[in-house]
Amino acid sequence: MHRRKICVVITARPSYARIRTAMEAIREHPKLELQVITAASAILERFGFPDRVIEAEGFSIDYKLHTMLEGGNLVTAAKSTGLGIIELTSAFQALAPDAVVTIADRFETLSTAVAAAYMNIPLVHIQGGEITGNIDNKVRHAITKLADLHLVASEPARRRVIAMGEEPATVHVTGCPSIDLAARILRDPEIKVDLFAAYKGVGPTFDWHQPYLVVLQHPVTTEPEAAGFQAEETLHAVHQSGIPTFWFWPNIDAGSDATSHAIRAFRERYRPQNIHFFKNLPPDDFLRLVYHSLAIVGNSSVGIRECAFLGVPAVNIGKRQQNRDRAPNVIDIDHDRRQILAAIETVKRQPRPQPSHLYGDGRAGERIADLLATEPLHYEK
Amino acid sequence: MHRRKICVVITARPSYARIRTAMEAIREHPKLELQVITAASAILERFGFPDRVIEAEGFSIDYKLHTMLEGGNLVTAAKSTGLGIIELTSAFQALAPDAVVTIADRFETLSTAVAAAYMNIPLVHIQGGEITGNIDNKVRHAITKLADLHLVASEPARRRVIAMGEEPATVHVTGCPSIDLAARILRDPEIKVDLFAAYKGVGPTFDWHQPYLVVLQHPVTTEPEAAGFQAEETLHAVHQSGIPTFWFWPNIDAGSDATSHAIRAFRERYRPQNIHFFKNLPPDDFLRLVYHSLAIVGNSSVGIRECAFLGVPAVNIGKRQQNRDRAPNVIDIDHDRRQILAAIETVKRQPRPQPSHLYGDGRAGERIADLLATEPLHYEK
Amino acid sequence: MHRRKICVVITARPSYARIRTAMEAIREHPKLELQVITAASAILERFGFPDRVIEAEGFSIDYKLHTMLEGGNLVTAAKSTGLGIIELTSAFQALAPDAVVTIADRFETLSTAVAAAYMNIPLVHIQGGEITGNIDNKVRHAITKLADLHLVASEPARRRVIAMGEEPATVHVTGCPSIDLAARILRDPEIKVDLFAAYKGVGPTFDWHQPYLVVLQHPVTTEPEAAGFQAEETLHAVHQSGIPTFWFWPNIDAGSDATSHAIRAFRERYRPQNIHFFKNLPPDDFLRLVYHSLAIVGNSSVGIRECAFLGVPAVNIGKRQQNRDRAPNVIDIDHDRRQILAAIETVKRQPRPQPSHLYGDGRAGERIADLLATEPLHYEK
Amino acid sequence: MHRRKICVVITARPSYARIRTAMEAIREHPKLELQVITAASAILERFGFPDRVIEAEGFSIDYKLHTMLEGGNLVTAAKSTGLGIIELTSAFQALAPDAVVTIADRFETLSTAVAAAYMNIPLVHIQGGEITGNIDNKVRHAITKLADLHLVASEPARRRVIAMGEEPATVHVTGCPSIDLAARILRDPEIKVDLFAAYKGVGPTFDWHQPYLVVLQHPVTTEPEAAGFQAEETLHAVHQSGIPTFWFWPNIDAGSDATSHAIRAFRERYRPQNIHFFKNLPPDDFLRLVYHSLAIVGNSSVGIRECAFLGVPAVNIGKRQQNRDRAPNVIDIDHDRRQILAAIETVKRQPRPQPSHLYGDGRAGERIADLLATEPLHYEK
């Protein structure tokens, strides 16, 4: 029996978290064969070599493709996407998958979508139909129009994909696989390693059994020139709060150089004694760290999605997550150090929010694998 | 006063016909400055050096970018698109336009859309919202989701673009500029040159004041392996009809090599005495030739669009124009030599169809220029 | 025991003829493992799908990489080389060869050399140290300076490579593998198929047991604008000679479009009854055809090299083979139809020239495999 | 009168120092017109935006081309070179220079050479014929074989270029333009700004009128895995010496990530109070800083070349400058912290070495401009 070859393309650290349980389910499914390609920032040291994390968790990677131009600006985002198409085309030619899976909405994921669509390989899109506040919207919806099978996280997402003209029979609500990881964390919530010994990073160490914050703040691609300022506001607020904080390095993106620069300059100048900087953590320990935290601060979708399920407060700054569907755990504020500090003080005082199943119930991975094994795979609409 | 710099990217011969009157109106508009980039098949000898036609008609071209890989298959279509993004990004960086205009739905036009969208340059899409029968649909709608301003050809197209979620205020019906050219042809319909002397080509010559056919048949990208067979069916039907015929070489596309091969083999074997082959003609004389013809045969959109306005019968073969809005001039048939021959016999017998304004009234170019001069140009949705 | 992985990169039809016996010897060598990559024009229909010929002769191809831009001019030659570097780098990363073999001097072979040298993979250059009359010189010598092991065809070539500063211990005279094929042909000289039925092509058929000519004429890259004229001169001379002729389509190169165009126009106008045009032949039958011919006409290195060994007259036109070491079989003339016709008349009258071992004795392939198995492989000079 | 258009391509910060006075002389020459392209690391923030330094010194830049892939490894070096060829080809097509100037031997300079050579644009190579200890050798000599005019720094270099087979009439000793800058510094040696205020950087500040060291240490591309260790040895030696030190960030190169990482980790751990880290300085102030230093430490060619002319001791570590012609100012040692410390102690005790004209007399720029204005420019060898 021919097992369907399913090629998952991972181009960034956070995308792995959003597909990992589906990859496990594909690998173990009797009718499926898993292929894995890593590219773009998923193989770079600056992001903690996510490819090595993937391999350490037992996946074998078929191709590691360097496609990311250095520069962290709009020009390099566009060119990296073009180079990604070229490289992925050759990789798909060699792997001859029955379907290609692309995840969410980062700029370089459009490379995956274009290469597969143009080669008449059925394209599966995970996490279409959502709404955010920048170029990601354009990218996500463009991928929807190139995709043949839509495995979405939520009912509102399903309605939006169909409203864009996609055939309802090709749109399925699976929940988001990142919630599966969060569900596992609930069953095994203890951090078993010494975080500082295991994951290094720079900055002071402290006792993480005391209340602490987690910060994850990405530059907003439509406001690259503001990235430095935005990072500074959060740095000042977190510094001033005095609460021990784990700060995670930003994604590669237009503006990320400015963010990195602002962080370095702040550290040089203020030598903040309550902030430890990590490049990356394995997804499980990252989620455990978030789960036990006082709050997640920044503009990551983790605050909106995983933290909804986990019932962790999210101090959500600025417009990056604008328009996303929200559970009650989210506090929205501007890039303003006083607002940020006030929000941190609020979550300290209030009870933890109720968990929500808005983005999934913890079984997305197996649902995705089952659909990939049974749905018709075609490339004509 | 700052004149808005409008950068028009032309990547194929037929796209020029669909934008030419808008380019003239932009060039002459006091508030606009025209920039022109040619790329992909628009600078190749195999298509009659369309760039030289553009220059001969008085436009100066800022960049001529080689982006097309040789091979005419799905792999080269994808890679050419990737290379196009890289090259166009550098060109946009140098030209710094206030808006970029992309036309219709050919695979490589997605390069223009991605480069502009990722660089935060407002993207204007001409001819969104239409429906055809293959990968063009995916490409066209993906461009719609990347575009900021939609200048569509018809009212049904406007409704479709809005249904896909675009802001109604950004969608305008202008008609299609190709109809403007058709309107001019009605005011000056005579061919004033000796076609064979002026435009060469290969094959026998004949008196074009007698009834003749025009054939324009492109390979269908979802059926590249069928391209050779499809070309043969039409060749046999036209040959058998005995009617003098002008046959135009196909666009570069997955399958075009097979089409070219089939044509060469047919010529070698049958030495058809009623078919003359052209690579390309200036758009005006091409339309005059179509206007005076008994019918256009094949699967070009010219049969659906310009011929609707001109009232010329279109023998439309196969699925390439499937689902497009149709005026009464169209006869739809399969890739079958007997059906094709029968349709040719039918149009010989029947009266010319009534002209229709379905795709425009002849004033699209000036409307487009006016909108480009006055509409807000932004890149955030 | 680790067998050394030897990766042979083939980017054009004639390169395969120059490496085929070495590939056989590598494949059969107990200490070696053969890897094969085809790219550039070696996978294009226009050149008769050389990759399929390679597979038909029993080699399996690891990668078929589309890297050739369409256009046939200087710009596309440069860009194709850049794209080749990008694609070959990813392929080398996946194959992890112990050494990479590059052949001769075509523009796109520099891609192979740069990718391997920059990745610290030992680079083996076949046919360095020769002298010709155009850009090939620059390319060949630049590859010599990037290469770590030099397997040259002749003693004069060895001296030249060493004179350029290469370590004598890294330079070995093996003879040229193309001569091995010629040596086999001497042992089995009969053409056993019906050429026209087996290899198609276009133009009249004739009895090839009568005296005939073989023409192989490439555009000269430093004179691309002259390519059309040069093709015409040879066409006229061959036509006028009235001798049955097999004419082979040119390589992809700056100017090849002009050559192709000239051939098509000539056929259209003169309908030459003594010229049959082939795209490609398997190397064996090609050499048999040359061996039995009255003479080879044009500017291919086959006339200088294989024909030296076979003792076939070569009417060598123009500067392309300028400065190459010559055996007595060569008659040098200009791109002038009268000189070409006169040279054809001369070879008709004269006895066949004596065979020469200037370019090898027929055992190059096994020597190359032995050296690849035993020589130290390093990438530092 | 047609002024010859001379296109200078700058791909890295140190290359600018090696061409700046020639650029000035070209700009002011009545028979020449200067074109400037920056690419690769010459436009990246990580290297202090060298393009902005170039513009601040009065040059206008025609193109700023992003061509550098992120990763700092052998794969990205190769791919960046391929992408550079593609981008430079389009830029040369637009600028249509009469000659292209490429500098020295960094990996990405081969892009310039290939693009120009393949486009039949006369290629001028500055600083051919030298000898160093790694991939740079291969690159430099390969460029020599692609170049048409060789403007070399020294008499030994001239002899080597001719020995490689280049026509003696095309090889001219001009001296190195970087020495011109050093000559100017001798006429105006005072640093007039507050270094720390003007050029920021990180780390402690100190009084630079006291004896200090300058460190510039690049990873060696053939030993990328050793880069971290090599950086550490120098860091320890310099730290232990206690002498105030200006340390400059390394070039982008295979291994540079490891170097950067080692520096960050060292700073984090030891918080060295005698080392200030700069990303970049304008060439003049950089040379003034070197001129007044106790010694330059590391493996930069500045120690071998400019410091020969200036009479500044060079503690030259490892094999990167191996085989270069040396004046008496150089002390050669290994990557060993004790040897490095001992060499630093030695230069503290000894008198300053005598200046040498081995690499030029301070008039290279004007000689280069004169030769570019008067030598025949051709692209055939």
PDB file of C-alpha atoms in Angstrom, chain D residues 82-165:
ATOM      1  CA  GLY D  82      25.643  32.900  -6.354  1.00  0.00           C
ATOM      2  CA  LEU D  83      23.040  35.467  -5.370  1.00  0.00           C
ATOM      3  CA  GLY D  84      25.642  38.187  -5.801  1.00  0.00           C
ATOM      4  CA  ILE D  85      26.231  37.157  -9.401  1.00  0.00           C
ATOM      5  CA  ILE D  86      22.508  37.345 -10.149  1.00  0.00           C
ATOM      6  CA  GLU D  87      22.070  40.764  -8.561  1.00  0.00           C
ATOM      7  CA  LEU D  88      25.264  42.309  -9.949  1.00  0.00           C
ATOM      8  CA  THR D  89      24.390  41.149 -13.445  1.00  0.00           C
ATOM      9  CA  SER D  90      21.176  43.168 -13.343  1.00  0.00           C
ATOM     10  CA  ALA D  91      22.985  46.154 -11.883  1.00  0.00           C
ATOM     11  CA  PHE D  92      25.714  46.046 -14.545  1.00  0.00           C
ATOM     12  CA  GLN D  93      23.012  45.745 -17.189  1.00  0.00           C
ATOM     13  CA  ALA D  94      21.434  48.963 -15.890  1.00  0.00           C
ATOM     14  CA  LEU D  95      24.693  50.885 -15.375  1.00  0.00           C
ATOM     15  CA  ALA D  96      26.476  49.690 -18.550  1.00  0.00           C
ATOM     16  CA  PRO D  97      29.980  50.442 -17.235  1.00  0.00           C
ATOM     17  CA  ASP D  98      33.070  50.527 -19.467  1.00  0.00           C
ATOM     18  CA  ALA D  99      34.987  48.658 -16.797  1.00  0.00           C
ATOM     19  CA  VAL D 100      34.275  47.006 -13.469  1.00  0.00           C
ATOM     20  CA  VAL D 101      36.720  47.180 -10.565  1.00  0.00           C
ATOM     21  CA  THR D 102      36.899  44.365  -8.046  1.00  0.00           C
ATOM     22  CA  ILE D 103      39.069  44.366  -4.985  1.00  0.00           C
ATOM     23  CA  ALA D 104      41.257  41.692  -3.482  1.00  0.00           C
ATOM     24  CA  ASP D 105      40.061  38.266  -2.517  1.00  0.00           C
ATOM     25  CA  ARG D 106      37.056  37.976  -0.222  1.00  0.00           C
ATOM     26  CA  PHE D 107      34.715  35.163  -1.197  1.00  0.00           C
ATOM     27  CA  GLU D 108      31.941  37.365  -2.444  1.00  0.00           C
ATOM     28  CA  THR D 109      34.239  39.398  -4.743  1.00  0.00           C
ATOM     29  CA  LEU D 110      34.171  36.462  -7.121  1.00  0.00           C
ATOM     30  CA  SER D 111      30.550  37.470  -7.795  1.00  0.00           C
ATOM     31  CA  THR D 112      31.754  40.741  -9.234  1.00  0.00           C
ATOM     32  CA  ALA D 113      34.363  39.025 -11.353  1.00  0.00           C
ATOM     33  CA  VAL D 114      32.040  36.398 -12.793  1.00  0.00           C
ATOM     34  CA  ALA D 115      29.228  38.850 -13.562  1.00  0.00           C
ATOM     35  CA  ALA D 116      31.570  41.250 -15.358  1.00  0.00           C
ATOM     36  CA  ALA D 117      33.588  38.590 -17.201  1.00  0.00           C
ATOM     37  CA  TYR D 118      30.484  36.784 -18.427  1.00  0.00           C
ATOM     38  CA  MET D 119      28.928  40.037 -19.618  1.00  0.00           C
ATOM     39  CA  ASN D 120      32.054  40.917 -21.617  1.00  0.00           C
ATOM     40  CA  ILE D 121      32.734  43.954 -19.456  1.00  0.00           C
ATOM     41  CA  PRO D 122      36.489  44.575 -18.977  1.00  0.00           C
ATOM     42  CA  LEU D 123      37.374  43.490 -15.455  1.00  0.00           C
ATOM     43  CA  VAL D 124      40.004  45.325 -13.395  1.00  0.00           C
ATOM     44  CA  HIS D 125      41.438  43.517 -10.410  1.00  0.00           C
ATOM     45  CA  ILE D 126      43.046  45.431  -7.563  1.00  0.00           C
ATOM     46  CA  GLN D 127      45.529  43.496  -5.393  1.00  0.00           C
ATOM     47  CA  GLY D 128      45.971  40.339  -7.388  1.00  0.00           C
ATOM     48  CA  GLY D 129      49.123  38.281  -7.152  1.00  0.00           C
ATOM     49  CA  GLU D 130      49.355  38.192  -3.375  1.00  0.00           C
ATOM     50  CA  ILE D 131      49.609  35.077  -1.245  1.00  0.00           C
ATOM     51  CA  THR D 132      47.687  34.285   1.928  1.00  0.00           C
ATOM     52  CA  GLY D 133      46.767  31.146   3.777  1.00  0.00           C
ATOM     53  CA  ASN D 134      43.256  29.934   2.904  1.00  0.00           C
ATOM     54  CA  ILE D 135      40.350  30.010   0.475  1.00  0.00           C
ATOM     55  CA  ASP D 136      41.266  33.619  -0.303  1.00  0.00           C
ATOM     56  CA  ASN D 137      44.136  32.255  -2.387  1.00  0.00           C
ATOM     57  CA  LYS D 138      41.837  30.274  -4.603  1.00  0.00           C
ATOM     58  CA  VAL D 139      39.445  33.175  -4.960  1.00  0.00           C
ATOM     59  CA  ARG D 140      42.149  35.737  -5.666  1.00  0.00           C
ATOM     60  CA  HIS D 141      43.857  33.674  -8.325  1.00  0.00           C
ATOM     61  CA  ALA D 142      40.585  32.640  -9.941  1.00  0.00           C
ATOM     62  CA  ILE D 143      39.743  36.351 -10.225  1.00  0.00           C
ATOM     63  CA  THR D 144      43.147  36.945 -11.792  1.00  0.00           C
ATOM     64  CA  LYS D 145      42.286  34.444 -14.510  1.00  0.00           C
ATOM     65  CA  LEU D 146      38.945  36.211 -15.128  1.00  0.00           C
ATOM     66  CA  ALA D 147      40.435  39.731 -15.049  1.00  0.00           C
ATOM     67  CA  ASP D 148      41.663  41.780 -17.999  1.00  0.00           C
ATOM     68  CA  LEU D 149      43.689  44.453 -16.221  1.00  0.00           C
ATOM     69  CA  HIS D 150      45.716  43.796 -13.078  1.00  0.00           C
ATOM     70  CA  LEU D 151      46.631  46.698 -10.795  1.00  0.00           C
ATOM     71  CA  VAL D 152      48.821  45.118  -8.167  1.00  0.00           C
ATOM     72  CA  ALA D 153      50.304  46.413  -4.946  1.00  0.00           C
ATOM     73  CA  SER D 154      53.894  45.263  -5.191  1.00  0.00           C
ATOM     74  CA  GLU D 155      56.625  44.017  -7.457  1.00  0.00           C
ATOM     75  CA  PRO D 156      56.438  40.430  -6.096  1.00  0.00           C
ATOM     76  CA  ALA D 157      52.710  40.465  -6.838  1.00  0.00           C
ATOM     77  CA  ARG D 158      53.377  41.591 -10.404  1.00  0.00           C
ATOM     78  CA  ARG D 159      55.762  38.716 -10.953  1.00  0.00           C
ATOM     79  CA  ARG D 160      53.260  36.200  -9.613  1.00  0.00           C
ATOM     80  CA  VAL D 161      50.413  37.426 -11.824  1.00  0.00           C
ATOM     81  CA  ILE D 162      52.622  37.171 -14.905  1.00  0.00           C
ATOM     82  CA  ALA D 163      53.823  33.742 -13.828  1.00  0.00           C
ATOM     83  CA  MET D 164      50.180  32.616 -13.841  1.00  0.00           C
ATOM     84  CA  GLY D 165      50.120  33.348 -17.558  1.00  0.00           C
TER      85      GLY D 165
END
